[in-house]
Amino acid sequence: MVVYGDGDYLDETGTVVRPRPRRRVDLEAGRFDPVGVDGGALRPTLVGEGSLLDPQNVYAATKLHQEHLATAWALSCGGSAIALRFHNVYGPRMPMNTPYAGVASIFRSAVERGDAPLVLEDGAQRRDLVHVRDVADAVAVALEATGSRPPATMRPYNVGSGVVHTIGELAAALSTAAGGLAPVVTGGYRSGDVRHVTASSERAAAELGWRARIGFEEGMLELAHAPLRPPAGSAPPTRRRAG
């Protein structure tokens, strides 16, 4: 999803627009919602695969580059490719204590340690949270679909639940399900974070026959009690011999 940057918004006339970049002075003052180029208020809406691509950090730029490479391969070799744009994936066996697995892993690790999840900004950031088993189903369906696609083509698909939740709701749901400490909204921010990005996955439903099946409440209850795994590359625990 990071290829989109900040998501699509509607201005006061209902026209789809992109916001101007958020300014540090606004973030430090607690004004987190982006505004239009004229300073007017905006309402977030869903992004489709045809939405503007606007990667805003190195990680996002590399993801878009992968799509460009797949497209170049398909064109030069006559193959067919599908790009799956995963939204916020969560589920069992997420790696613990790492910022690279997404906010659900960060919150779940805090709950595991007995700490309160720390929520940046005001917690109202909108995301699409999709369960890892639904993502696995999407991968299987997409692999099968490449065999029937026209040659020299690449087609992207959003892979999301289709239901919008906020980061604050995610933290609260995990804490409640695990019986942990209530989240703490810090008001802090990270440079390069986007405010709202949520997906329409209707193309995947129409063309691949895929829809997410695991609901938010069911998924959060499972995640709250599912085992975590050490982050990739970490040393295994040292075993001591008795005596």
GROMACS .gro file of C-alpha atoms in nm:
model
  243
    1MET     CA    1   0.000   0.000   0.000
    2VAL     CA    2   0.294   0.233   0.054
    3VAL     CA    3   0.314   0.301  -0.319
    4TYR     CA    4   0.014   0.534  -0.280
    5GLY     CA    5   0.170   0.763  -0.021
    6ASP     CA    6  -0.109   0.951   0.153
    7GLY     CA    7  -0.440   0.821   0.027
    8ASP     CA    8  -0.713   0.981  -0.181
    9TYR     CA    9  -0.923   1.262  -0.034
   10LEU     CA   10  -1.239   1.448  -0.128
   11ASP     CA   11  -1.242   1.826  -0.121
   12GLU     CA   12  -1.544   2.037  -0.035
   13THR     CA   13  -1.685   1.988  -0.388
   14GLY     CA   14  -1.651   1.607  -0.373
   15THR     CA   15  -1.359   1.603  -0.615
   16VAL     CA   16  -1.085   1.345  -0.556
   17VAL     CA   17  -0.761   1.525  -0.470
   18ARG     CA   18  -0.429   1.465  -0.302
   19PRO     CA   19  -0.333   1.674   0.002
   20ARG     CA   20  -0.035   1.896   0.028
   21PRO     CA   21   0.253   1.748   0.231
   22ARG     CA   22   0.206   1.772   0.604
   23ARG     CA   23   0.423   2.041   0.760
   24ARG     CA   24   0.638   1.980   1.066
   25VAL     CA   25   0.498   2.292   1.234
   26ASP     CA   26   0.146   2.149   1.205
   27LEU     CA   27   0.250   1.807   1.333
   28GLU     CA   28   0.423   1.956   1.634
   29ALA     CA   29   0.110   2.159   1.707
   30GLY     CA   30  -0.108   1.847   1.694
   31ARG     CA   31  -0.270   1.934   1.359
   32PHE     CA   32  -0.239   1.593   1.200
   33ASP     CA   33  -0.501   1.587   0.926
   34PRO     CA   34  -0.370   1.704   0.588
   35VAL     CA   35  -0.539   1.986   0.400
   36GLY     CA   36  -0.581   2.077   0.037
   37VAL     CA   37  -0.340   2.291  -0.162
   38ASP     CA   38  -0.567   2.586  -0.085
   39GLY     CA   39  -0.570   2.504   0.287
   40GLY     CA   40  -0.927   2.369   0.273
   41ALA     CA   41  -1.057   2.070   0.471
   42LEU     CA   42  -1.041   1.723   0.313
   43ARG     CA   43  -1.224   1.394   0.373
   44PRO     CA   44  -1.031   1.066   0.327
   45THR     CA   45  -1.171   0.810   0.084
   46LEU     CA   46  -1.063   0.472  -0.054
   47VAL     CA   47  -0.779   0.433  -0.300
   48GLY     CA   48  -0.818   0.217  -0.608
   49GLU     CA   49  -0.543   0.067  -0.818
   50GLY     CA   50  -0.573   0.357  -1.060
   51SER     CA   51  -0.504   0.615  -0.790
   52LEU     CA   52  -0.195   0.832  -0.804
   53LEU     CA   53   0.123   0.653  -0.698
   54ASP     CA   54   0.326   0.874  -0.466
   55PRO     CA   55   0.590   0.685  -0.261
   56GLN     CA   56   0.712   0.913   0.016
   57ASN     CA   57   1.007   0.722   0.159
   58VAL     CA   58   1.281   0.487   0.040
   59TYR     CA   59   1.090   0.174   0.142
   60ALA     CA   60   0.788   0.284  -0.060
   61ALA     CA   61   1.003   0.375  -0.360
   62THR     CA   62   1.157   0.026  -0.365
   63LYS     CA   63   0.811  -0.133  -0.363
   64LEU     CA   64   0.707   0.070  -0.665
   65HIS     CA   65   1.036  -0.018  -0.834
   66GLN     CA   66   0.950  -0.386  -0.791
   67GLU     CA   67   0.629  -0.327  -0.985
   68HIS     CA   68   0.823  -0.148  -1.258
   69LEU     CA   69   1.067  -0.439  -1.281
   70ALA     CA   70   0.781  -0.689  -1.306
   71THR     CA   71   0.624  -0.480  -1.581
   72ALA     CA   72   0.954  -0.457  -1.770
   73TRP     CA   73   1.002  -0.833  -1.741
   74ALA     CA   74   0.651  -0.904  -1.870
   75LEU     CA   75   0.696  -0.672  -2.167
   76SER     CA   76   1.040  -0.800  -2.263
   77CYS     CA   77   0.977  -1.171  -2.207
   78GLY     CA   78   0.609  -1.201  -2.295
   79GLY     CA   79   0.513  -1.317  -1.948
   80SER     CA   80   0.222  -1.212  -1.729
   81ALA     CA   81   0.262  -1.069  -1.381
   82ILE     CA   82   0.035  -0.968  -1.095
   83ALA     CA   83   0.134  -0.720  -0.824
   84LEU     CA   84  -0.045  -0.755  -0.491
   85ARG     CA   85  -0.053  -0.435  -0.288
   86PHE     CA   86  -0.092  -0.565   0.065
   87HIS     CA   87  -0.243  -0.330   0.317
   88ASN     CA   88  -0.173  -0.364   0.691
   89VAL     CA   89  -0.119  -0.738   0.733
   90TYR     CA   90  -0.145  -0.895   1.079
   91GLY     CA   91  -0.186  -1.239   1.232
   92PRO     CA   92  -0.020  -1.523   1.424
   93ARG     CA   93   0.359  -1.553   1.443
   94MET     CA   94   0.431  -1.189   1.376
   95PRO     CA   95   0.791  -1.107   1.474
   96MET     CA   96   0.828  -0.949   1.815
   97ASN     CA   97   0.997  -0.622   1.903
   98THR     CA   98   1.067  -0.502   1.552
   99PRO     CA   99   0.945  -0.185   1.378
  100TYR     CA  100   0.959  -0.355   1.037
  101ALA     CA  101   0.654  -0.581   1.070
  102GLY     CA  102   0.399  -0.303   1.107
  103VAL     CA  103   0.205  -0.137   1.381
  104ALA     CA  104   0.009  -0.450   1.480
  105SER     CA  105   0.336  -0.625   1.566
  106ILE     CA  106   0.457  -0.323   1.764
  107PHE     CA  107   0.137  -0.311   1.971
  108ARG     CA  108   0.126  -0.689   2.019
  109SER     CA  109   0.488  -0.689   2.139
  110ALA     CA  110   0.404  -0.418   2.393
  111VAL     CA  111   0.114  -0.625   2.524
  112GLU     CA  112   0.345  -0.930   2.548
  113ARG     CA  113   0.588  -0.727   2.763
  114GLY     CA  114   0.308  -0.600   2.985
  115ASP     CA  115   0.344  -0.246   2.853
  116ALA     CA  116   0.077  -0.012   2.724
  117PRO     CA  117   0.075   0.024   2.344
  118LEU     CA  118   0.201   0.370   2.250
  119VAL     CA  119  -0.015   0.532   1.982
  120LEU     CA  120   0.135   0.810   1.774
  121GLU     CA  121  -0.047   1.128   1.670
  122ASP     CA  122  -0.405   1.120   1.801
  123GLY     CA  123  -0.478   0.759   1.706
  124ALA     CA  124  -0.726   0.857   1.435
  125GLN     CA  125  -0.504   0.748   1.146
  126ARG     CA  126  -0.712   0.530   0.912
  127ARG     CA  127  -0.582   0.195   0.789
  128ASP     CA  128  -0.711  -0.126   0.630
  129LEU     CA  129  -0.610  -0.425   0.845
  130VAL     CA  130  -0.612  -0.760   0.663
  131HIS     CA  131  -0.547  -1.100   0.818
  132VAL     CA  132  -0.246  -1.304   0.703
  133ARG     CA  133  -0.462  -1.605   0.609
  134ASP     CA  134  -0.666  -1.385   0.377
  135VAL     CA  135  -0.339  -1.257   0.230
  136ALA     CA  136  -0.219  -1.616   0.175
  137ASP     CA  137  -0.545  -1.691  -0.008
  138ALA     CA  138  -0.492  -1.385  -0.228
  139VAL     CA  139  -0.139  -1.501  -0.318
  140ALA     CA  140  -0.265  -1.848  -0.414
  141VAL     CA  141  -0.544  -1.705  -0.627
  142ALA     CA  142  -0.308  -1.459  -0.797
  143LEU     CA  143  -0.053  -1.731  -0.878
  144GLU     CA  144  -0.325  -1.935  -1.043
  145ALA     CA  145  -0.453  -1.633  -1.234
  146THR     CA  146  -0.118  -1.553  -1.397
  147GLY     CA  147  -0.152  -1.866  -1.609
  148SER     CA  148  -0.460  -1.733  -1.787
  149ARG     CA  149  -0.354  -1.371  -1.837
  150PRO     CA  150  -0.259  -1.222  -2.173
  151PRO     CA  151   0.115  -1.218  -2.240
  152ALA     CA  152   0.321  -0.906  -2.178
  153THR     CA  153   0.090  -0.772  -1.906
  154MET     CA  154   0.119  -0.668  -1.542
  155ARG     CA  155  -0.190  -0.601  -1.332
  156PRO     CA  156  -0.192  -0.463  -0.974
  157TYR     CA  157  -0.450  -0.552  -0.708
  158ASN     CA  158  -0.518  -0.410  -0.364
  159VAL     CA  159  -0.537  -0.676  -0.094
  160GLY     CA  160  -0.729  -0.535   0.200
  161SER     CA  161  -1.022  -0.618   0.422
  162GLY     CA  162  -1.240  -0.343   0.276
  163VAL     CA  163  -1.318  -0.219   0.629
  164VAL     CA  164  -1.162   0.097   0.773
  165HIS     CA  165  -1.025   0.105   1.128
  166THR     CA  166  -0.810   0.355   1.309
  167ILE     CA  167  -0.474   0.290   1.472
  168GLY     CA  168  -0.634   0.378   1.806
  169GLU     CA  169  -0.902   0.114   1.751
  170LEU     CA  170  -0.634  -0.143   1.671
  171ALA     CA  171  -0.443  -0.071   1.991
  172ALA     CA  172  -0.758  -0.074   2.205
  173ALA     CA  173  -0.884  -0.401   2.053
  174LEU     CA  174  -0.553  -0.579   2.117
  175SER     CA  175  -0.524  -0.450   2.475
  176THR     CA  176  -0.883  -0.542   2.557
  177ALA     CA  177  -0.859  -0.890   2.404
  178ALA     CA  178  -0.536  -0.963   2.594
  179GLY     CA  179  -0.647  -0.805   2.922
  180GLY     CA  180  -0.354  -0.565   2.902
  181LEU     CA  181  -0.294  -0.201   2.981
  182ALA     CA  182  -0.497   0.061   2.798
  183PRO     CA  183  -0.317   0.229   2.507
  184VAL     CA  184  -0.147   0.564   2.561
  185VAL     CA  185  -0.192   0.826   2.291
  186THR     CA  186   0.138   1.013   2.281
  187GLY     CA  187   0.074   1.289   2.029
  188GLY     CA  188   0.415   1.216   1.879
  189TYR     CA  189   0.478   1.155   1.512
  190ARG     CA  190   0.726   0.998   1.272
  191SER     CA  191   0.858   1.187   0.974
  192GLY     CA  192   0.734   1.029   0.650
  193ASP     CA  193   0.428   0.860   0.798
  194VAL     CA  194   0.106   0.908   0.604
  195ARG     CA  195  -0.213   1.007   0.779
  196HIS     CA  196  -0.479   0.800   0.604
  197VAL     CA  197  -0.454   0.525   0.344
  198THR     CA  198  -0.733   0.271   0.297
  199ALA     CA  199  -0.807   0.051  -0.001
  200SER     CA  200  -1.081  -0.058  -0.230
  201SER     CA  201  -1.026  -0.427  -0.307
  202GLU     CA  202  -1.315  -0.451  -0.553
  203ARG     CA  203  -1.085  -0.521  -0.848
  204ALA     CA  204  -0.956  -0.834  -0.675
  205ALA     CA  205  -1.313  -0.943  -0.603
  206ALA     CA  206  -1.431  -0.883  -0.960
  207GLU     CA  207  -1.132  -1.023  -1.148
  208LEU     CA  208  -0.979  -1.280  -0.910
  209GLY     CA  209  -1.284  -1.382  -0.710
  210TRP     CA  210  -1.104  -1.296  -0.386
  211ARG     CA  211  -1.244  -1.126  -0.078
  212ALA     CA  212  -1.116  -1.111   0.278
  213ARG     CA  213  -1.313  -1.338   0.511
  214ILE     CA  214  -1.169  -1.285   0.861
  215GLY     CA  215  -1.332  -0.998   1.050
  216PHE     CA  216  -1.155  -0.744   1.269
  217GLU     CA  217  -1.289  -0.869   1.604
  218GLU     CA  218  -1.207  -1.232   1.527
  219GLY     CA  219  -0.861  -1.143   1.402
  220MET     CA  220  -0.775  -0.920   1.696
  221LEU     CA  221  -0.882  -1.183   1.948
  222GLU     CA  222  -0.659  -1.439   1.779
  223LEU     CA  223  -0.363  -1.202   1.751
  224ALA     CA  224  -0.388  -1.103   2.118
  225HIS     CA  225  -0.315  -1.462   2.224
  226ALA     CA  226  -0.115  -1.595   1.927
  227PRO     CA  227   0.255  -1.674   1.977
  228LEU     CA  228   0.509  -1.428   1.844
  229ARG     CA  229   0.839  -1.526   1.687
  230PRO     CA  230   1.187  -1.378   1.719
  231PRO     CA  231   1.268  -1.124   1.447
  232ALA     CA  232   1.452  -1.253   1.141
  233GLY     CA  233   1.826  -1.272   1.194
  234SER     CA  234   1.811  -1.279   1.574
  235ALA     CA  235   2.013  -1.538   1.759
  236PRO     CA  236   1.821  -1.836   1.896
  237PRO     CA  237   1.793  -1.857   2.275
  238THR     CA  238   2.095  -2.011   2.447
  239ARG     CA  239   2.032  -2.353   2.598
  240ARG     CA  240   2.195  -2.435   2.931
  241ARG     CA  241   2.291  -2.784   3.032
  242ALA     CA  242   2.198  -2.897   3.378
  243GLY     CA  243   2.485  -2.952   3.620
   0.00000   0.00000   0.00000
